[in-house]
Amino acid sequence: MSFPYTYISCPCTDVSTPINGSTEQNDDEEQERTFDPRSPRANFSLYTLEHLLYCEDCQQIRCPRCTLEEIVTWYCPNCLFEMPSSMVKSEAGRCTRNCFNCPICIGPLAVTSVHPDPVQRSLLGPWILSCGYCNWTSLEIGWQFKGLQDMRSEMGKLKIGGQYKAANSKTSASTPPTESTPDDDPDSVFTALRSFYNSQLSSSNATDPLLTPSGGINYSSPSSLARIMSLYTGRSSYGKKDPAKSTPMRESVDPSEGLQIFDPASDTAAIEKLRTQGWTSTASTAQQTEQKHPPRFTSDLRPTQAQLRTKRSKRCRTCRHILVKPEAKVQSTRFRIRLVALNYIPTITLKPLQPSPSTQLPLLDLNALPVLRASQFLLTLKNPLFDPVKITLGTPAHAPGKNSHKVTILCPQFDIGPNADQWDEALGDNKNRRASKLLSTSKVEYVGGERGKVAEAGKVWEKGRNWTTVVVEVVCQDVGEDGEGEDVLEIPVFLRMEWEGDTMEREEGGSGSGGGGGLKGEERKEKRELAFWVVVGVGKVGRLEGPTLAASP
Amino acid sequence: MTARPSVTSRISTSRSLGPHIQSDSTTLISASTAFTGTQPISLGPNVIIQLRARMTSAYGPINISENCLISERASIGLLSPPAPTQAEGEPTGVNLAPGVVIESGATVEATCIGAYTIIEAGAKVGKGAAIGEHCKVCAMVQLGEGAVVGDGMVVYGSGWGERRSEQGRQELEGMRRKAVTEQIEVLRRCWTGK
Ligand SMILES: [Zn+2]
Ligand SMILES: [Zn+2]
Ligand SMILES: [Zn+2]
Ligand SMILES: [Zn+2]
């Protein structure tokens, strides 16, 4: 992780903490007030500002935990074809066109012709699939396609090696399949087994309410629910049949029923293949999970149909208002509604304030912060709102963790100017214009660098048009040798912002989402506030100075 | 094996002198190509070296055979002294067989690269590596020092990459050869106008 970083804690996690906790947890309660970035729970509530949304109706930050997602469109990432949601389930979420993914590297496969005459190649087959990235082609498994129309079903009939599967061996029960060529294709074995067990189930207990006629299990009907409940409550009387009546189920006994007899020769062949072709010929776990029937070797991998992607809209979990709504058209990347927190809450950045060159102290290194010596950092808050904001920062005097580094924000209360038009400020008075130099995060700043400026308690370090910088002073304790992650200095900061925002007139404007610029009769200002915890990752605490200093470069 | 040194640690000691370049009348070299080093660089017929490519012969000679294509900002040549354990008579420096394509931004320090192999954009091939014929080193793959890749292999994925050998490439081998020749021809027409 690179320092410094800022994470924002979504307040929705507070709901999960007990409100009326027992009195014996008094000490714990006190500790829960200050947000501890080290607690395991913190990992689930900390987000970067870019990942947060903002609900205008609740006037609150919304994180992925406190939003609801709704699928707007299903589409294929390869051909951008939009699939109607009614078809998605029956097609198992895969594209029905000639969109396939490489079995080796999951890149999209291109359909190319291998017609011997190069002139005819754009028109005539046979066609193959080829990967532009890893150079895999369907020729490696012996597949060539006759037509472009129905590659999908043709693929279903093909076996690895290019032969066609035996046509429907299960229906021709009258003619027993020849022993010499049992269909060992995993797909057909599976269908044979499935139909065999379905017939077994329906004949053994035809009245089982859990089973639908097609052989699936039906949990939604009232009778099956009653049966499930009776299983749990122990009243076994429901649906119990005379054991004499039901015939016990038998297992499949021949290849037409999906029986596969273990062949020791296949094992020897596999071992031989491992010996000759080695590690590179085995399929990786990632490759296997993409397949319907995970094979051992890369030579048995089949191309997969492209998986559909979705466009989703997001709603506030509390008030159900839409926070994000993308354009339904697949080709468009625009959004109809997008209430991102970036437009509502200040961005927080931290950078080291280097010691004055005259003191001859070494420059601050965020990966080795000085121990037992005050180091200063510049904390800059940038206001995205069009109204001036009043900020109050709070931080525990000692950063959480057993090392308790001392943290002081020299000026915890300050204002940030509005994110107004550049023109406003150009037309404004001279004093304002002077202060409005650009905020640069890359510039290295020194104590006393410009006009001999030194950090003072209660004073803002620097102020711009819509940003304000204050100084944070940190005195790190010696962390010693132990523990991973113990040397990371993270400061929890409680940020409270107050501002006067324009009220949204609910009663006259209607509840039109976002209030698309209705009537602007009277502009009433309303006092608003928002408070949340921020975690600022400052850096790693270095080793205690002295003998170790000489060793470090 | 250690990580290969970064490009910035390159020291061009004798910039003013420059290497001795031996080339053919059909070789096309961009004016913005940076030749550094003192050891000889030989460029075969029909070789095209594109904009801002870097040829460094400070630590070993460079030998590029015919019909090779060096793309923009590619770096060819050793960037640090070769391993001292090299035996007498072994090839030194960087040697490219005919029809090798080095894509933009790739860094090649390999001892030899076989015919019609393609090193894709941003890939790095470390010192002393030997790549076979008709190989493909995919974009951004980093092959370490002394890596050996057999004929017809594809190195893909991230970092050191995963390898697989191409089967059924006999039909496509001719295609790739043709593609390289065509690419070079088109580039030549663009450059020279004929
Ligand atoms: Zn939340
Ligand atoms: Zn598709
Ligand atoms: Zn692939
Ligand atoms: Zn809401």
PDB file of N, CA and C in Angstrom, chain A residues 401-470:
ATOM      1  N   GLY A 401      -4.334   1.720  18.787  1.00  0.00           N
ATOM      2  CA  GLY A 401      -3.253   0.748  18.686  1.00  0.00           C
ATOM      3  C   GLY A 401      -2.437   0.814  19.952  1.00  0.00           C
ATOM      4  N   LYS A 402      -1.637  -0.190  20.204  1.00  0.00           N
ATOM      5  CA  LYS A 402      -0.945  -0.255  21.483  1.00  0.00           C
ATOM      6  C   LYS A 402       0.223   0.717  21.570  1.00  0.00           C
ATOM      7  N   ASN A 403       0.622   1.272  20.426  1.00  0.00           N
ATOM      8  CA  ASN A 403       1.771   2.173  20.466  1.00  0.00           C
ATOM      9  C   ASN A 403       1.399   3.605  20.808  1.00  0.00           C
ATOM     10  N   SER A 404       0.132   3.951  20.608  1.00  0.00           N
ATOM     11  CA  SER A 404      -0.424   5.271  20.914  1.00  0.00           C
ATOM     12  C   SER A 404       0.489   6.429  20.516  1.00  0.00           C
ATOM     13  N   HIS A 405       0.584   6.610  19.217  1.00  0.00           N
ATOM     14  CA  HIS A 405       1.310   7.763  18.695  1.00  0.00           C
ATOM     15  C   HIS A 405       0.487   9.020  18.972  1.00  0.00           C
ATOM     16  N   LYS A 406       1.191  10.106  19.265  1.00  0.00           N
ATOM     17  CA  LYS A 406       0.490  11.339  19.621  1.00  0.00           C
ATOM     18  C   LYS A 406       0.128  12.123  18.364  1.00  0.00           C
ATOM     19  N   VAL A 407      -1.125  12.504  18.291  1.00  0.00           N
ATOM     20  CA  VAL A 407      -1.598  13.205  17.097  1.00  0.00           C
ATOM     21  C   VAL A 407      -2.272  14.501  17.515  1.00  0.00           C
ATOM     22  N   THR A 408      -1.917  15.606  16.880  1.00  0.00           N
ATOM     23  CA  THR A 408      -2.567  16.885  17.159  1.00  0.00           C
ATOM     24  C   THR A 408      -2.896  17.571  15.844  1.00  0.00           C
ATOM     25  N   ILE A 409      -4.158  17.982  15.719  1.00  0.00           N
ATOM     26  CA  ILE A 409      -4.507  18.838  14.591  1.00  0.00           C
ATOM     27  C   ILE A 409      -4.397  20.268  15.104  1.00  0.00           C
ATOM     28  N   LEU A 410      -3.515  21.043  14.520  1.00  0.00           N
ATOM     29  CA  LEU A 410      -3.214  22.359  15.091  1.00  0.00           C
ATOM     30  C   LEU A 410      -4.384  23.317  14.957  1.00  0.00           C
ATOM     31  N   CYS A 411      -5.186  23.141  13.920  1.00  0.00           N
ATOM     32  CA  CYS A 411      -6.339  24.016  13.762  1.00  0.00           C
ATOM     33  C   CYS A 411      -7.553  23.167  13.415  1.00  0.00           C
ATOM     34  N   PRO A 412      -8.293  22.726  14.430  1.00  0.00           N
ATOM     35  CA  PRO A 412      -9.370  21.776  14.154  1.00  0.00           C
ATOM     36  C   PRO A 412     -10.650  22.402  13.602  1.00  0.00           C
ATOM     37  N   GLN A 413     -10.753  23.723  13.652  1.00  0.00           N
ATOM     38  CA  GLN A 413     -11.976  24.356  13.160  1.00  0.00           C
ATOM     39  C   GLN A 413     -11.627  25.392  12.118  1.00  0.00           C
ATOM     40  N   PHE A 414     -12.252  25.284  10.958  1.00  0.00           N
ATOM     41  CA  PHE A 414     -11.936  26.254   9.902  1.00  0.00           C
ATOM     42  C   PHE A 414     -13.052  26.247   8.869  1.00  0.00           C
ATOM     43  N   ASP A 415     -12.962  27.167   7.955  1.00  0.00           N
ATOM     44  CA  ASP A 415     -13.948  27.272   6.879  1.00  0.00           C
ATOM     45  C   ASP A 415     -13.277  26.939   5.546  1.00  0.00           C
ATOM     46  N   ILE A 416     -14.091  26.445   4.617  1.00  0.00           N
ATOM     47  CA  ILE A 416     -13.607  26.272   3.252  1.00  0.00           C
ATOM     48  C   ILE A 416     -14.533  27.076   2.358  1.00  0.00           C
ATOM     49  N   GLY A 417     -13.940  27.763   1.405  1.00  0.00           N
ATOM     50  CA  GLY A 417     -14.714  28.592   0.496  1.00  0.00           C
ATOM     51  C   GLY A 417     -15.557  27.749  -0.441  1.00  0.00           C
ATOM     52  N   PRO A 418     -16.507  28.399  -1.130  1.00  0.00           N
ATOM     53  CA  PRO A 418     -17.360  27.646  -2.043  1.00  0.00           C
ATOM     54  C   PRO A 418     -16.624  27.291  -3.322  1.00  0.00           C
ATOM     55  N   ASN A 419     -17.099  26.251  -3.968  1.00  0.00           N
ATOM     56  CA  ASN A 419     -16.550  25.834  -5.245  1.00  0.00           C
ATOM     57  C   ASN A 419     -17.223  26.655  -6.335  1.00  0.00           C
ATOM     58  N   ALA A 420     -17.114  27.964  -6.222  1.00  0.00           N
ATOM     59  CA  ALA A 420     -17.843  28.861  -7.112  1.00  0.00           C
ATOM     60  C   ALA A 420     -17.120  28.983  -8.434  1.00  0.00           C
ATOM     61  N   ASP A 421     -17.740  29.720  -9.321  1.00  0.00           N
ATOM     62  CA  ASP A 421     -17.167  29.924 -10.638  1.00  0.00           C
ATOM     63  C   ASP A 421     -15.852  30.677 -10.521  1.00  0.00           C
ATOM     64  N   GLN A 422     -14.974  30.413 -11.460  1.00  0.00           N
ATOM     65  CA  GLN A 422     -13.709  31.132 -11.479  1.00  0.00           C
ATOM     66  C   GLN A 422     -13.953  32.630 -11.638  1.00  0.00           C
ATOM     67  N   TRP A 423     -15.038  32.978 -12.347  1.00  0.00           N
ATOM     68  CA  TRP A 423     -15.308  34.384 -12.638  1.00  0.00           C
ATOM     69  C   TRP A 423     -15.635  35.169 -11.379  1.00  0.00           C
ATOM     70  N   ASP A 424     -16.408  34.533 -10.506  1.00  0.00           N
ATOM     71  CA  ASP A 424     -16.802  35.209  -9.277  1.00  0.00           C
ATOM     72  C   ASP A 424     -15.594  35.758  -8.551  1.00  0.00           C
ATOM     73  N   GLU A 425     -14.596  34.914  -8.548  1.00  0.00           N
ATOM     74  CA  GLU A 425     -13.444  35.265  -7.755  1.00  0.00           C
ATOM     75  C   GLU A 425     -12.571  36.270  -8.501  1.00  0.00           C
ATOM     76  N   ALA A 426     -12.579  36.170  -9.838  1.00  0.00           N
ATOM     77  CA  ALA A 426     -11.808  37.130 -10.625  1.00  0.00           C
ATOM     78  C   ALA A 426     -12.394  38.535 -10.490  1.00  0.00           C
ATOM     79  N   LEU A 427     -13.720  38.593 -10.373  1.00  0.00           N
ATOM     80  CA  LEU A 427     -14.367  39.883 -10.232  1.00  0.00           C
ATOM     81  C   LEU A 427     -14.346  40.377  -8.791  1.00  0.00           C
ATOM     82  N   GLY A 428     -14.044  39.490  -7.892  1.00  0.00           N
ATOM     83  CA  GLY A 428     -14.039  39.841  -6.476  1.00  0.00           C
ATOM     84  C   GLY A 428     -12.847  40.712  -6.128  1.00  0.00           C
ATOM     85  N   ASP A 429     -12.689  40.942  -4.858  1.00  0.00           N
ATOM     86  CA  ASP A 429     -11.641  41.877  -4.458  1.00  0.00           C
ATOM     87  C   ASP A 429     -10.264  41.234  -4.575  1.00  0.00           C
ATOM     88  N   ASN A 430      -9.291  42.068  -4.492  1.00  0.00           N
ATOM     89  CA  ASN A 430      -7.932  41.665  -4.767  1.00  0.00           C
ATOM     90  C   ASN A 430      -7.417  40.635  -3.769  1.00  0.00           C
ATOM     91  N   LYS A 431      -7.883  40.783  -2.555  1.00  0.00           N
ATOM     92  CA  LYS A 431      -7.373  39.925  -1.490  1.00  0.00           C
ATOM     93  C   LYS A 431      -7.746  38.470  -1.759  1.00  0.00           C
ATOM     94  N   ASN A 432      -8.958  38.328  -2.227  1.00  0.00           N
ATOM     95  CA  ASN A 432      -9.431  36.988  -2.527  1.00  0.00           C
ATOM     96  C   ASN A 432      -8.632  36.345  -3.649  1.00  0.00           C
ATOM     97  N   ARG A 433      -8.364  37.181  -4.654  1.00  0.00           N
ATOM     98  CA  ARG A 433      -7.696  36.648  -5.826  1.00  0.00           C
ATOM     99  C   ARG A 433      -6.295  36.167  -5.482  1.00  0.00           C
ATOM    100  N   ARG A 434      -5.700  36.886  -4.573  1.00  0.00           N
ATOM    101  CA  ARG A 434      -4.338  36.557  -4.205  1.00  0.00           C
ATOM    102  C   ARG A 434      -4.264  35.173  -3.557  1.00  0.00           C
ATOM    103  N   ALA A 435      -5.311  34.901  -2.794  1.00  0.00           N
ATOM    104  CA  ALA A 435      -5.301  33.641  -2.049  1.00  0.00           C
ATOM    105  C   ALA A 435      -5.659  32.456  -2.926  1.00  0.00           C
ATOM    106  N   SER A 436      -6.068  32.733  -4.141  1.00  0.00           N
ATOM    107  CA  SER A 436      -6.645  31.656  -4.923  1.00  0.00           C
ATOM    108  C   SER A 436      -5.639  30.945  -5.801  1.00  0.00           C
ATOM    109  N   LYS A 437      -4.455  30.838  -5.352  1.00  0.00           N
ATOM    110  CA  LYS A 437      -3.511  30.100  -6.187  1.00  0.00           C
ATOM    111  C   LYS A 437      -3.899  28.626  -6.221  1.00  0.00           C
ATOM    112  N   LEU A 438      -3.425  28.003  -7.228  1.00  0.00           N
ATOM    113  CA  LEU A 438      -3.863  26.628  -7.449  1.00  0.00           C
ATOM    114  C   LEU A 438      -3.345  25.707  -6.360  1.00  0.00           C
ATOM    115  N   LEU A 439      -4.174  24.741  -6.082  1.00  0.00           N
ATOM    116  CA  LEU A 439      -3.792  23.750  -5.091  1.00  0.00           C
ATOM    117  C   LEU A 439      -2.929  22.709  -5.790  1.00  0.00           C
ATOM    118  N   SER A 440      -1.712  22.589  -5.343  1.00  0.00           N
ATOM    119  CA  SER A 440      -0.855  21.581  -5.964  1.00  0.00           C
ATOM    120  C   SER A 440      -0.461  20.555  -4.922  1.00  0.00           C
ATOM    121  N   THR A 441      -0.705  19.313  -5.264  1.00  0.00           N
ATOM    122  CA  THR A 441      -0.403  18.259  -4.308  1.00  0.00           C
ATOM    123  C   THR A 441       1.008  17.728  -4.493  1.00  0.00           C
ATOM    124  N   SER A 442       1.602  18.057  -5.641  1.00  0.00           N
ATOM    125  CA  SER A 442       2.908  17.474  -5.892  1.00  0.00           C
ATOM    126  C   SER A 442       4.043  18.347  -5.363  1.00  0.00           C
ATOM    127  N   LYS A 443       3.744  19.634  -5.128  1.00  0.00           N
ATOM    128  CA  LYS A 443       4.799  20.537  -4.691  1.00  0.00           C
ATOM    129  C   LYS A 443       5.292  20.176  -3.290  1.00  0.00           C
ATOM    130  N   VAL A 444       6.580  20.174  -3.113  1.00  0.00           N
ATOM    131  CA  VAL A 444       7.137  19.889  -1.796  1.00  0.00           C
ATOM    132  C   VAL A 444       7.111  21.175  -0.977  1.00  0.00           C
ATOM    133  N   GLU A 445       6.589  21.093   0.235  1.00  0.00           N
ATOM    134  CA  GLU A 445       6.505  22.292   1.068  1.00  0.00           C
ATOM    135  C   GLU A 445       7.429  22.160   2.274  1.00  0.00           C
ATOM    136  N   TYR A 446       8.031  23.287   2.634  1.00  0.00           N
ATOM    137  CA  TYR A 446       8.953  23.301   3.763  1.00  0.00           C
ATOM    138  C   TYR A 446       8.420  24.223   4.840  1.00  0.00           C
ATOM    139  N   VAL A 447       8.841  23.940   6.039  1.00  0.00           N
ATOM    140  CA  VAL A 447       8.555  24.862   7.135  1.00  0.00           C
ATOM    141  C   VAL A 447       9.345  26.125   6.871  1.00  0.00           C
ATOM    142  N   GLY A 448       8.650  27.257   6.901  1.00  0.00           N
ATOM    143  CA  GLY A 448       9.327  28.522   6.669  1.00  0.00           C
ATOM    144  C   GLY A 448       9.794  28.706   5.247  1.00  0.00           C
ATOM    145  N   GLY A 449       9.225  27.933   4.341  1.00  0.00           N
ATOM    146  CA  GLY A 449       9.657  28.009   2.955  1.00  0.00           C
ATOM    147  C   GLY A 449       9.274  29.326   2.312  1.00  0.00           C
ATOM    148  N   GLU A 450       7.995  29.683   2.427  1.00  0.00           N
ATOM    149  CA  GLU A 450       7.528  30.912   1.809  1.00  0.00           C
ATOM    150  C   GLU A 450       7.227  31.929   2.893  1.00  0.00           C
ATOM    151  N   ARG A 451       7.824  33.052   2.796  1.00  0.00           N
ATOM    152  CA  ARG A 451       7.585  34.151   3.737  1.00  0.00           C
ATOM    153  C   ARG A 451       7.746  33.686   5.182  1.00  0.00           C
ATOM    154  N   GLY A 452       8.629  32.741   5.382  1.00  0.00           N
ATOM    155  CA  GLY A 452       8.944  32.282   6.729  1.00  0.00           C
ATOM    156  C   GLY A 452       7.766  31.754   7.508  1.00  0.00           C
ATOM    157  N   LYS A 453       6.891  31.046   6.811  1.00  0.00           N
ATOM    158  CA  LYS A 453       5.679  30.566   7.461  1.00  0.00           C
ATOM    159  C   LYS A 453       5.986  29.372   8.363  1.00  0.00           C
ATOM    160  N   VAL A 454       5.483  29.433   9.591  1.00  0.00           N
ATOM    161  CA  VAL A 454       5.664  28.343  10.545  1.00  0.00           C
ATOM    162  C   VAL A 454       4.284  27.934  11.036  1.00  0.00           C
ATOM    163  N   ALA A 455       4.118  26.635  11.245  1.00  0.00           N
ATOM    164  CA  ALA A 455       2.828  26.137  11.709  1.00  0.00           C
ATOM    165  C   ALA A 455       2.534  26.659  13.107  1.00  0.00           C
ATOM    166  N   GLU A 456       1.321  27.208  13.290  1.00  0.00           N
ATOM    167  CA  GLU A 456       0.940  27.735  14.596  1.00  0.00           C
ATOM    168  C   GLU A 456      -0.372  27.110  15.015  1.00  0.00           C
ATOM    169  N   ALA A 457      -0.526  26.913  16.295  1.00  0.00           N
ATOM    170  CA  ALA A 457      -1.768  26.326  16.787  1.00  0.00           C
ATOM    171  C   ALA A 457      -2.912  27.306  16.555  1.00  0.00           C
ATOM    172  N   GLY A 458      -4.038  26.782  16.089  1.00  0.00           N
ATOM    173  CA  GLY A 458      -5.220  27.612  15.894  1.00  0.00           C
ATOM    174  C   GLY A 458      -5.205  28.408  14.614  1.00  0.00           C
ATOM    175  N   LYS A 459      -4.166  28.219  13.809  1.00  0.00           N
ATOM    176  CA  LYS A 459      -4.115  28.988  12.569  1.00  0.00           C
ATOM    177  C   LYS A 459      -4.094  28.059  11.368  1.00  0.00           C
ATOM    178  N   VAL A 460      -4.849  28.476  10.358  1.00  0.00           N
ATOM    179  CA  VAL A 460      -4.873  27.722   9.115  1.00  0.00           C
ATOM    180  C   VAL A 460      -3.544  27.915   8.402  1.00  0.00           C
ATOM    181  N   TRP A 461      -3.020  26.867   7.818  1.00  0.00           N
ATOM    182  CA  TRP A 461      -1.718  26.966   7.146  1.00  0.00           C
ATOM    183  C   TRP A 461      -1.850  27.754   5.850  1.00  0.00           C
ATOM    184  N   GLU A 462      -2.826  27.346   5.041  1.00  0.00           N
ATOM    185  CA  GLU A 462      -3.005  28.012   3.771  1.00  0.00           C
ATOM    186  C   GLU A 462      -4.455  27.861   3.348  1.00  0.00           C
ATOM    187  N   LYS A 463      -4.914  28.835   2.560  1.00  0.00           N
ATOM    188  CA  LYS A 463      -6.316  28.814   2.169  1.00  0.00           C
ATOM    189  C   LYS A 463      -6.421  29.221   0.712  1.00  0.00           C
ATOM    190  N   GLY A 464      -7.231  28.490  -0.042  1.00  0.00           N
ATOM    191  CA  GLY A 464      -7.445  28.843  -1.442  1.00  0.00           C
ATOM    192  C   GLY A 464      -8.908  29.066  -1.703  1.00  0.00           C
ATOM    193  N   ARG A 465      -9.274  29.127  -2.954  1.00  0.00           N
ATOM    194  CA  ARG A 465     -10.655  29.422  -3.321  1.00  0.00           C
ATOM    195  C   ARG A 465     -11.624  28.447  -2.647  1.00  0.00           C
ATOM    196  N   ASN A 466     -11.419  27.156  -2.895  1.00  0.00           N
ATOM    197  CA  ASN A 466     -12.328  26.182  -2.287  1.00  0.00           C
ATOM    198  C   ASN A 466     -11.563  25.110  -1.523  1.00  0.00           C
ATOM    199  N   TRP A 467     -10.429  25.497  -1.000  1.00  0.00           N
ATOM    200  CA  TRP A 467      -9.688  24.523  -0.200  1.00  0.00           C
ATOM    201  C   TRP A 467      -8.963  25.201   0.941  1.00  0.00           C
ATOM    202  N   THR A 468      -8.720  24.427   1.967  1.00  0.00           N
ATOM    203  CA  THR A 468      -8.038  24.926   3.153  1.00  0.00           C
ATOM    204  C   THR A 468      -7.068  23.853   3.626  1.00  0.00           C
ATOM    205  N   THR A 469      -5.899  24.292   4.041  1.00  0.00           N
ATOM    206  CA  THR A 469      -4.899  23.349   4.530  1.00  0.00           C
ATOM    207  C   THR A 469      -4.597  23.640   5.992  1.00  0.00           C
ATOM    208  N   VAL A 470      -4.603  22.600   6.794  1.00  0.00           N
ATOM    209  CA  VAL A 470      -4.207  22.751   8.186  1.00  0.00           C
ATOM    210  C   VAL A 470      -3.052  21.795   8.469  1.00  0.00           C
TER     211      VAL A 470
END
